[in-house]
mmCIF file of C-alpha atoms in Angstrom:
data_model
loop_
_atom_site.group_PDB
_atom_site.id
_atom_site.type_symbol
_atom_site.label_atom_id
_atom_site.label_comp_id
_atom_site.label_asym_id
_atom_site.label_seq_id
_atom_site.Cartn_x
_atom_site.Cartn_y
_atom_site.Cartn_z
ATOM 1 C CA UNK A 560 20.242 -5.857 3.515
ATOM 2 C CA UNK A 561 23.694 -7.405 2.860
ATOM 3 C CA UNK A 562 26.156 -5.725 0.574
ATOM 4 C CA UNK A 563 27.474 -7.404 -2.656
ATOM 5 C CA UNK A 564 25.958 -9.703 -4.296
ATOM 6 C CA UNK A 565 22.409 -9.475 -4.153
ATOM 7 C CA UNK A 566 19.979 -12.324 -2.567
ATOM 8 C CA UNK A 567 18.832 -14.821 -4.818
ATOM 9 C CA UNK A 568 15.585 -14.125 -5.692
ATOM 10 C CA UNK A 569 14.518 -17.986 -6.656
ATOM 11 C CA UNK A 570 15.606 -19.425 -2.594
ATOM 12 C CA UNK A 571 13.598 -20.974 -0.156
ATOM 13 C CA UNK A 572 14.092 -18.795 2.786
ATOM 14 C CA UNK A 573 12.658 -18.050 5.168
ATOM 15 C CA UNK A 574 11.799 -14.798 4.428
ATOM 16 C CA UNK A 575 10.834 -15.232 1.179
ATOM 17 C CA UNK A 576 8.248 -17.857 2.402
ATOM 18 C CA UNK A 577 6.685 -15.283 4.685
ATOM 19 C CA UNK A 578 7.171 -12.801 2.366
ATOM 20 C CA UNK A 579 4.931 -14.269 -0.430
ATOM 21 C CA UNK A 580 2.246 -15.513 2.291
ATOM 22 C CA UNK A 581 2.078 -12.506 4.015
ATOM 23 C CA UNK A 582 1.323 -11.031 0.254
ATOM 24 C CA UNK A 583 -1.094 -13.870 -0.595
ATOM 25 C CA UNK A 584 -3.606 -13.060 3.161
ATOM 26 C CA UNK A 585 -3.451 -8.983 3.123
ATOM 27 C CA UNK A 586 -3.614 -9.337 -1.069
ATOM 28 C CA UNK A 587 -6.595 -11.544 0.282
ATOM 29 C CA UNK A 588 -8.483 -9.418 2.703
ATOM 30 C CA UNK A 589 -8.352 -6.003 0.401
ATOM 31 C CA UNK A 590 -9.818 -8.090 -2.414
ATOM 32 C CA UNK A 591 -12.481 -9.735 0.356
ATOM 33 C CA UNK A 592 -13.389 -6.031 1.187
ATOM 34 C CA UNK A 593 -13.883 -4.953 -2.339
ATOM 35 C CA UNK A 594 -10.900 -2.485 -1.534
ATOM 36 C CA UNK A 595 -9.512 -2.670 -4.963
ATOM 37 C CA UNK A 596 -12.359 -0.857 -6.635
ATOM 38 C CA UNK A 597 -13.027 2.514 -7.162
ATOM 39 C CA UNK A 598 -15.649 2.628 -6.204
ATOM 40 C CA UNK A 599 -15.593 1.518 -2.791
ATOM 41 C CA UNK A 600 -12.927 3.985 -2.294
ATOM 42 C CA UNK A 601 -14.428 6.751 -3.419
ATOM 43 C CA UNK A 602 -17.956 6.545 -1.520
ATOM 44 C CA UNK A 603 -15.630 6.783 1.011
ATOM 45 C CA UNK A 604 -13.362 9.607 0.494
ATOM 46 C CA UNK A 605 -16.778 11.528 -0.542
ATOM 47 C CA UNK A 606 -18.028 10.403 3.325
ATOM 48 C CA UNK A 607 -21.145 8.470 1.555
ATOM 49 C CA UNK A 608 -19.931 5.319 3.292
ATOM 50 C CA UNK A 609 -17.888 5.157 6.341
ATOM 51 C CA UNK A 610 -17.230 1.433 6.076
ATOM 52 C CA UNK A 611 -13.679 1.661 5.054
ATOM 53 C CA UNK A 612 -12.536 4.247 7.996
ATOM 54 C CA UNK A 613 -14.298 1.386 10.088
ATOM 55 C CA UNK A 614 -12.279 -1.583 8.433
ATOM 56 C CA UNK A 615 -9.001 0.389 8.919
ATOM 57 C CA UNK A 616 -9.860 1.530 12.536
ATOM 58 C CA UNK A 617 -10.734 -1.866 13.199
ATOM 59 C CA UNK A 618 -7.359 -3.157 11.994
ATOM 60 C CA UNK A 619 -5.257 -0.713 14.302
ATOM 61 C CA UNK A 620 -7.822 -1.108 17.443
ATOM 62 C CA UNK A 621 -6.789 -4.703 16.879
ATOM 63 C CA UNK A 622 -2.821 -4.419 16.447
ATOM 64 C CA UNK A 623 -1.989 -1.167 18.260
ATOM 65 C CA UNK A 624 -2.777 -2.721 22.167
ATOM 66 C CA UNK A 625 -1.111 -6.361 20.407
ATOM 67 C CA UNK A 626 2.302 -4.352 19.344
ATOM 68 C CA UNK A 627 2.002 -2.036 22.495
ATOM 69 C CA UNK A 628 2.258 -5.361 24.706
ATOM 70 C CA UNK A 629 4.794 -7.509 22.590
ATOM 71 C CA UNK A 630 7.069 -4.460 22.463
ATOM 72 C CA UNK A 631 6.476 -3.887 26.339
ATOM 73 C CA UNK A 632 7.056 -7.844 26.956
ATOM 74 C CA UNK A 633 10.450 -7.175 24.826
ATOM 75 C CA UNK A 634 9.446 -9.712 22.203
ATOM 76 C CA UNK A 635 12.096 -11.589 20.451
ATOM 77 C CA UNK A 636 10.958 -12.204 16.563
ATOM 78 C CA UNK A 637 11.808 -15.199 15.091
ATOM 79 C CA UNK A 638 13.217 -13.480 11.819
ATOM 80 C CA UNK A 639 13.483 -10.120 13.149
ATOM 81 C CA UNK A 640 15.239 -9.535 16.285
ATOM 82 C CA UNK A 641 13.628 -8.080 19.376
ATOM 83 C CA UNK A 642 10.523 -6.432 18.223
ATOM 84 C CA UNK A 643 11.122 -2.702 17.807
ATOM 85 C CA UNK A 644 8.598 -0.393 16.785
ATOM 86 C CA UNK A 645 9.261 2.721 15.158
ATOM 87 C CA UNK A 646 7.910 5.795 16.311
ATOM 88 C CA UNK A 647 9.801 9.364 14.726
ATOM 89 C CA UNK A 648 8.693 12.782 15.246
ATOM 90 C CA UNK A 649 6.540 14.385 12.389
ATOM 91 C CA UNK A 650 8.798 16.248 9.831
ATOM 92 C CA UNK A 651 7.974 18.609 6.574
ATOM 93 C CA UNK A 652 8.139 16.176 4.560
ATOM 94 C CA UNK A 653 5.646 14.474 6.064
ATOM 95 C CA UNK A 654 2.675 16.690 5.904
ATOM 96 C CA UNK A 655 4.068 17.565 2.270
ATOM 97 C CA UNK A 656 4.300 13.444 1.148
ATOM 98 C CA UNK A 657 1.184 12.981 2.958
ATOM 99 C CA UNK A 658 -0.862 15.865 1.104
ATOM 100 C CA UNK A 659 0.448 14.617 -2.193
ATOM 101 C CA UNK A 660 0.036 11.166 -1.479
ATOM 102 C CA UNK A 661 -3.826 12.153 -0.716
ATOM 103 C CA UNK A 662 -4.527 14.081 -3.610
ATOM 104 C CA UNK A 663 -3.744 11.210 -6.160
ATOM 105 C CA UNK A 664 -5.273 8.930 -3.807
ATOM 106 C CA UNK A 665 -8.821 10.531 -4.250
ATOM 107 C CA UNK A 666 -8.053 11.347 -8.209
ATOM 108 C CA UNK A 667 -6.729 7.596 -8.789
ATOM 109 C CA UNK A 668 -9.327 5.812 -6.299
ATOM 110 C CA UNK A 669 -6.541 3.351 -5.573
ATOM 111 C CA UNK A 670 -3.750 3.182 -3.602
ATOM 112 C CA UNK A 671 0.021 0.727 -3.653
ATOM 113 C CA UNK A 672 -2.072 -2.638 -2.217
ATOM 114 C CA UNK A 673 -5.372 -2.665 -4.156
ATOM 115 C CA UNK A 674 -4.092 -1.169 -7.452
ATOM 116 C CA UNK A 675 -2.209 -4.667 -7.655
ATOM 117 C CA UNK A 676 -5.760 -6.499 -6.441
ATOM 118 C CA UNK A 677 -7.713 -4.298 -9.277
ATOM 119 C CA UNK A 678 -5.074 -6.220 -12.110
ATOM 120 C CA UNK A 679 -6.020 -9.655 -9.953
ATOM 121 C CA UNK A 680 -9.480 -8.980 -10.636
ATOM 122 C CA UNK A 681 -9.115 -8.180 -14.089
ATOM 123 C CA UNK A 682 -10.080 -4.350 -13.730
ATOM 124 C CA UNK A 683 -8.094 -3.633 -16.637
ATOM 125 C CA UNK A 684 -7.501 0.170 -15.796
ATOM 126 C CA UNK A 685 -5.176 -0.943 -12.968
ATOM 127 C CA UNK A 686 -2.855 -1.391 -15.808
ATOM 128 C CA UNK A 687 -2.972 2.201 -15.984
ATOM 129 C CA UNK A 688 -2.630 3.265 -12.055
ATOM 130 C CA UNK A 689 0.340 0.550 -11.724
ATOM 131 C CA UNK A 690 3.133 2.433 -13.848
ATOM 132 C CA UNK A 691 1.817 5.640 -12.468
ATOM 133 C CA UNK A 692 2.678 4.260 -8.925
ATOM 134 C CA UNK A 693 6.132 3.416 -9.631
ATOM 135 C CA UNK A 694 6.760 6.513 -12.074
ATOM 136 C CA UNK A 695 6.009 8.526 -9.179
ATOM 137 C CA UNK A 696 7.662 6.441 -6.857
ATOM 138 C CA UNK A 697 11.166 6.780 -9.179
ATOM 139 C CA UNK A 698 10.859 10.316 -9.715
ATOM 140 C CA UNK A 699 11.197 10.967 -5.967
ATOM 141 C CA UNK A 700 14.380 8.285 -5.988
ATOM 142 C CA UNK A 701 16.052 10.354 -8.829
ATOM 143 C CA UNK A 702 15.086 13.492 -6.944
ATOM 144 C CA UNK A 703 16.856 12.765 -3.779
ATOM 145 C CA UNK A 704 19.752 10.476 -5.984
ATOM 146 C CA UNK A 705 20.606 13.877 -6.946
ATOM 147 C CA UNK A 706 20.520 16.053 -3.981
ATOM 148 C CA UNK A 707 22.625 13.613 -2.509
ATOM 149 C CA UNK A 708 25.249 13.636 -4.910
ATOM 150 C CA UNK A 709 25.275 17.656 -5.106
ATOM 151 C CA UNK A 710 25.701 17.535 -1.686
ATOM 152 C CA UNK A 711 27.951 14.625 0.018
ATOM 153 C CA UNK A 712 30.921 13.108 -2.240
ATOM 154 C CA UNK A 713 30.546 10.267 -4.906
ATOM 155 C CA UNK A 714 31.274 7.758 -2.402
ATOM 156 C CA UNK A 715 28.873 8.326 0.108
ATOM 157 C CA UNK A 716 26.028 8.003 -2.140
ATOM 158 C CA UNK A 717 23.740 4.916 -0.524
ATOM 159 C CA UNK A 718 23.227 2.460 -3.729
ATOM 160 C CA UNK B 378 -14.327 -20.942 -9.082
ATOM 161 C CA UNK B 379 -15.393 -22.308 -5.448
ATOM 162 C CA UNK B 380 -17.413 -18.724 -4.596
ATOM 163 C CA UNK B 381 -17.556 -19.086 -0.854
ATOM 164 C CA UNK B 382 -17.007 -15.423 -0.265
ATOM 165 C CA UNK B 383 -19.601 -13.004 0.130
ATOM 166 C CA UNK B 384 -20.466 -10.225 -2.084
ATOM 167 C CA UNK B 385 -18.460 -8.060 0.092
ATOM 168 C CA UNK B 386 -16.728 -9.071 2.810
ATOM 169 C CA UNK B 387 -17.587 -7.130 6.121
ATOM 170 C CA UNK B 388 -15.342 -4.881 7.638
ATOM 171 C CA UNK B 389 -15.890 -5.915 10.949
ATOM 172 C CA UNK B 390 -14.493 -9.079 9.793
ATOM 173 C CA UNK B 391 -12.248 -8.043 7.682
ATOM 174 C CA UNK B 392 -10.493 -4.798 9.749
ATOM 175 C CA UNK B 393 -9.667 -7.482 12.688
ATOM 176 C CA UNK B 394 -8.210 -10.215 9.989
ATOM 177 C CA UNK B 395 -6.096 -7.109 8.795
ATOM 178 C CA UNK B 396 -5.329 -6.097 12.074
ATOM 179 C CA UNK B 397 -3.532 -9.520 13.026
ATOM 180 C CA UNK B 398 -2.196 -9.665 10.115
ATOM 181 C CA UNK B 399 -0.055 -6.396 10.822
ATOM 182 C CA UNK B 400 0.732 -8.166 14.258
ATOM 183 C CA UNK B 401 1.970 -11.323 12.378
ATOM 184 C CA UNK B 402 4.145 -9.986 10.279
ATOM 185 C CA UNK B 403 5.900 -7.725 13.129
ATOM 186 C CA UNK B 404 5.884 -10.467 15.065
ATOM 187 C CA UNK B 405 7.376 -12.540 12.961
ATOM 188 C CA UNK B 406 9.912 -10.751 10.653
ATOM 189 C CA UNK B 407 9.646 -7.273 12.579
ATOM 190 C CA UNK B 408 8.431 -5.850 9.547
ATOM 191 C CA UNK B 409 5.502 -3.403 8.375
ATOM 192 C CA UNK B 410 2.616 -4.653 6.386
ATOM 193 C CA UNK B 411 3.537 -2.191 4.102
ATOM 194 C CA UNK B 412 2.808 -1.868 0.282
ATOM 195 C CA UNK B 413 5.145 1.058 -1.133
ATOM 196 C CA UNK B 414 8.789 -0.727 -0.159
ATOM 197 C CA UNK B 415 7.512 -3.231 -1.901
ATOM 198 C CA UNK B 416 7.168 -1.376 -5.012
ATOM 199 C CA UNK B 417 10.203 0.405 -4.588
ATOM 200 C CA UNK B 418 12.091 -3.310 -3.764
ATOM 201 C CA UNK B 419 10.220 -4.704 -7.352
ATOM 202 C CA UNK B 420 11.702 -2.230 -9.104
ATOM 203 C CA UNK B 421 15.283 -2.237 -7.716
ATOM 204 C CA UNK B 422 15.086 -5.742 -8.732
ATOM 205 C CA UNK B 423 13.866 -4.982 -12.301
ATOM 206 C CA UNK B 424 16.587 -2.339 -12.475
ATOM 207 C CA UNK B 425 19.340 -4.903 -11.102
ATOM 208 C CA UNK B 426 20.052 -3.588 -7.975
ATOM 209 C CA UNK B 427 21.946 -5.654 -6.087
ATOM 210 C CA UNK B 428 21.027 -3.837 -3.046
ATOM 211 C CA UNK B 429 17.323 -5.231 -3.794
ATOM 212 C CA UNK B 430 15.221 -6.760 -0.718
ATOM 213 C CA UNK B 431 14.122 -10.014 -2.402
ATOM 214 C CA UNK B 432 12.036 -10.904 0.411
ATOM 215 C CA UNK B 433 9.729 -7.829 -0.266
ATOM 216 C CA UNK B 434 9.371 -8.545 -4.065
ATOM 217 C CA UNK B 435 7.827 -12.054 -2.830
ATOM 218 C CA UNK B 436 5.144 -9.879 -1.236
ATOM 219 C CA UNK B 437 4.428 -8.062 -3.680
ATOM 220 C CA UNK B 438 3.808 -10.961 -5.871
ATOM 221 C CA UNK B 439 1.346 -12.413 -2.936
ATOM 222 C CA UNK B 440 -0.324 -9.389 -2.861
ATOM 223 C CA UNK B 441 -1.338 -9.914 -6.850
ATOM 224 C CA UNK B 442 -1.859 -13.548 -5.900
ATOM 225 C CA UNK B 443 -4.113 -12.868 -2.711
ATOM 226 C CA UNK B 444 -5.786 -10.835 -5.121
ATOM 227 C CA UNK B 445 -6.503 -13.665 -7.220
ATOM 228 C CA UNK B 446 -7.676 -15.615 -4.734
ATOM 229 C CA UNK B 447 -9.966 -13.511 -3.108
ATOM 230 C CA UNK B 448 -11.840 -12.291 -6.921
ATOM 231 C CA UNK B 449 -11.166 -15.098 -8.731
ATOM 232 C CA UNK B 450 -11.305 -18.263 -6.853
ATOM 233 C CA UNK B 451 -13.393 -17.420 -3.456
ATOM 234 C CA UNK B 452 -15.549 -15.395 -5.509
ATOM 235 C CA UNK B 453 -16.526 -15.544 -8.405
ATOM 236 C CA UNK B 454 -16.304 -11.660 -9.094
ATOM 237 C CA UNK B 455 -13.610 -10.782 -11.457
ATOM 238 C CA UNK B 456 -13.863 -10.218 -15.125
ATOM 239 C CA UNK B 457 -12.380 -7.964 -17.728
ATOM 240 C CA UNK B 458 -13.868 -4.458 -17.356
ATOM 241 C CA UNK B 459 -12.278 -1.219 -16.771
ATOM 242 C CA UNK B 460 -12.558 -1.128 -13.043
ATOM 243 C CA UNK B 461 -14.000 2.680 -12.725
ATOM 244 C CA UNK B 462 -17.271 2.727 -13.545
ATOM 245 C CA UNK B 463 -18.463 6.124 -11.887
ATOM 246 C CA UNK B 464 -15.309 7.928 -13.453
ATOM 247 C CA UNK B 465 -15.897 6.270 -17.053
ATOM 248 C CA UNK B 466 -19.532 8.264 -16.538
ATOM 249 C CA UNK B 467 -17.922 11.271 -15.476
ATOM 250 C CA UNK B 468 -15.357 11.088 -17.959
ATOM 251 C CA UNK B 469 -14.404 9.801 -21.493
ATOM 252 C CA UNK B 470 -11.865 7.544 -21.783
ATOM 253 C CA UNK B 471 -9.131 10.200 -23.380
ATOM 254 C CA UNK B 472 -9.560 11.742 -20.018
ATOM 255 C CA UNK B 473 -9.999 8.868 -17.490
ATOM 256 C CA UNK B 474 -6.848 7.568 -18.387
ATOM 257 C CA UNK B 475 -4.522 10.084 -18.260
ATOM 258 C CA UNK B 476 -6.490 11.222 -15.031
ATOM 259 C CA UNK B 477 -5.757 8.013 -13.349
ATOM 260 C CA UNK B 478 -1.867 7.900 -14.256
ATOM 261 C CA UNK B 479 -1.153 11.385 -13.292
ATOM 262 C CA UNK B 480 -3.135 10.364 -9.386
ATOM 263 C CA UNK B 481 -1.379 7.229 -9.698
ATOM 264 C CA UNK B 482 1.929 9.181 -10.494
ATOM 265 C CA UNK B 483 0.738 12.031 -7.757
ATOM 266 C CA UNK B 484 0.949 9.181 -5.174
ATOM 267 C CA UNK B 485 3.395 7.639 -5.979
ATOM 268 C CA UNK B 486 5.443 10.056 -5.330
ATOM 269 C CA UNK B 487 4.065 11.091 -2.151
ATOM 270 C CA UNK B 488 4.282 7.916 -0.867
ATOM 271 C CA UNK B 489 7.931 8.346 -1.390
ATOM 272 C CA UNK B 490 8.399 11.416 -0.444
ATOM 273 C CA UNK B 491 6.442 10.785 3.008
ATOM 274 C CA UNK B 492 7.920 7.397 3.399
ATOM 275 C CA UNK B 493 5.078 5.394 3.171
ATOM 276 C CA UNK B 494 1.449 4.962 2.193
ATOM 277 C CA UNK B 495 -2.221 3.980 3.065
ATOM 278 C CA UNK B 496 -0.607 0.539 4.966
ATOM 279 C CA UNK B 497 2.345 1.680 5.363
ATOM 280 C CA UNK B 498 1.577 4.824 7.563
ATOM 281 C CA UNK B 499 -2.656 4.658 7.677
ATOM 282 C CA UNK B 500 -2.278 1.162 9.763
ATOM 283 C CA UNK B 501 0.956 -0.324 10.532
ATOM 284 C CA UNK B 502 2.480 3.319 12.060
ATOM 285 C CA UNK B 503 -0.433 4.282 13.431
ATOM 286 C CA UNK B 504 -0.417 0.796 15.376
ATOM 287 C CA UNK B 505 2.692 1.496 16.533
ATOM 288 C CA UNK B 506 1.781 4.897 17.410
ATOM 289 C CA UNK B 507 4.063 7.119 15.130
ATOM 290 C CA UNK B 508 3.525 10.957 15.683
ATOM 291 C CA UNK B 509 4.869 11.304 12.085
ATOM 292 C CA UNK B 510 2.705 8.251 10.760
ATOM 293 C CA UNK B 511 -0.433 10.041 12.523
ATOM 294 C CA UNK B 512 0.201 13.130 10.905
ATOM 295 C CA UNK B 513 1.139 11.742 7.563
ATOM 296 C CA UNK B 514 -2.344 9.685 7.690
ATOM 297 C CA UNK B 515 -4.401 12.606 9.087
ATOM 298 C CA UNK B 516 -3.023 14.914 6.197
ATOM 299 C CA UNK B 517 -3.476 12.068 3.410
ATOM 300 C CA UNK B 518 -7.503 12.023 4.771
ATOM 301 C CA UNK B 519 -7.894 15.429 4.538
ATOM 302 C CA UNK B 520 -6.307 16.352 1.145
ATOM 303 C CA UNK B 521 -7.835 12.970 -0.017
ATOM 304 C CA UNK B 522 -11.472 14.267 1.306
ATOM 305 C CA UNK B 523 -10.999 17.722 0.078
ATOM 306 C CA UNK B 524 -9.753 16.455 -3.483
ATOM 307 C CA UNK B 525 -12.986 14.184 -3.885
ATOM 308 C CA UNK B 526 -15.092 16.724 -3.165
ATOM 309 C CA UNK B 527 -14.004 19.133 -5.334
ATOM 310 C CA UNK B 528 -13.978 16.408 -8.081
ATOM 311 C CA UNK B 529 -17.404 16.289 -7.280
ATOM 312 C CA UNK B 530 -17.901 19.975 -7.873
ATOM 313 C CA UNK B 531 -16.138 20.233 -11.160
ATOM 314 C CA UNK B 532 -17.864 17.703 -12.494
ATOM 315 C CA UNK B 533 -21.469 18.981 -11.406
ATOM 316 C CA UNK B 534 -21.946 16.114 -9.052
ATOM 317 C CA UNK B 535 -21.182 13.387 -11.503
ATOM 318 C CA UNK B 536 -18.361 11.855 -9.321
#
């Protein structure tokens, strides 16, 4: 966000606040849903149980006509600004990111949110799926650290 | 510890919760109820970046301590155990681990490289209607789908 020195991490902003309760209620509701194990994940991605394509339709029937309007209204966010959605065209390495993304999805049974639930609930194996996640997530940082720097000078390299 | 919650919550409960949930936060912060940044912001902070968004690292934190809250003091339902039950049938433990970090790893990176994840992508840019976060999400289904069943066949129906 701001250059220099880096926010403190022990301050009572704002943002921190909503940060860590906005963590604590979706943290909440995957654990509520039983999202964090396996094998609720898997009976779905093997189409045995549609449940979970019913819990995440629900959640987007519920906040795609909310955001539509807000946006429309030209909301002004407390903390954010005038409420902006985002909405880019598909690229390559989207369908490529996506595929990936699926493939360890379905071989790991969890995914960024629950994997951190599965350690709340003392499914020790998410102890396992947690360094994977941010392994994987480095590699891809080094990756394009380095194309940048073959390609632009020193300088421009974003920190 | 107070074990109010129900063995699973429903998703017709808990999709809607979710949904407002994405809706809160953009209203709010005009933010995504994302889970991958806030990997990626955890470990610019471990690293000490000073470019780190401390906000984010808060969430992640609440997202481990919704967990606990939803498996360990609303329900009784956590306990130490391995978490993957079907795949500890289908697989001995030399294999179930190193399966689950290399998925783990496999989406981590895709997440990455695809900019985002299940929440991410699969709810908060769908809700905003993203052609890329709909074509991320449908591709991340399919491969997912695909994957699972060929797990399936390879291990002669034991997963």
């Amino acid at each position: 966000m701001s250059a220099g020195h880096r926010q403190p991490l022990f301050k009572l902003t704002k943002m921190n606040v909503i940060g860590i309760l906005f963590g604590i209620m979706f943290g909440a509701v995957l654990g509520a849903s039983n999202l964090h194990e396996y094998d609720t994940i898997h009976n779905m991605l093997s189409l045995e149980e549609i449940d979970v394509f019913l819990f995440m339709g629900s959640a987007i029937a519920v906040s795609a006509p909310a955001l539509w309007f807000l946006e429309r209204r030209g909301f002004a966010t407390p903390l954010g600004g005038d409420l902006k959605l985002s909405r880019p065209k598909p690229e390559a390495h989207h369908v490529k990111g996506g595929a990936l993304f699926g493939i360890g999805w379905a071989i790991a049974g969890t995914c960024p949110a629950p994997a951190l639930v599965m350690i709340s609930s003392g499914a020790w194996m998410g102890l396992i799926a947690l360094p994977g996640i941010f392994l994987g997530l480095h590699l891809r940082e080094r990756q394009v650290v380095r194309q940048l720097s073959e390609s632009v000078p020193e300088e421009s390299v974003p920190v | 510890m107070i074990d109010v919650l129900p063995d699973r919550l429903p998703w017709f409960i808990g999709g809607p919760i979710l949904g407002v949930l994405i809706v809160g936060l953009f209203a709010v912060a005009n933010q995504p109820l994302g889970a991958s940044g806030a990997y990626v912001q955890a470990s610019a902070l471990v690293r000490g970046r000073h470019d780190a968004v401390v906000w984010r690292v808060w969430y992640f934190v609440g997202l481990f301590l919704g967990g606990v809250l939803a498996t360990v003091i609303l329900r009784e339902s956590a306990g130490v155990r391995s978490g993957y039950d079907a795949l500890r049938e289908a697989f001995p433990l030399g294999v179930a681990v190193p399966l689950v970090f290399a998925g783990a790893t496999l989406l981590g990176y895709g997440a990455a490289v695809a900019g985002g994840c299940t929440s991410g992508h699969g709810m908060c840019g769908t809700a905003q209607r993203s052609p890329a976060s709909v074509t991320v999400t449908a591709t991340f289904m399919a491969t997912a789908i695909a994957t699972t069943f060929i797990l399936g066949i390879l291990t002669g129906g034991a997963l």
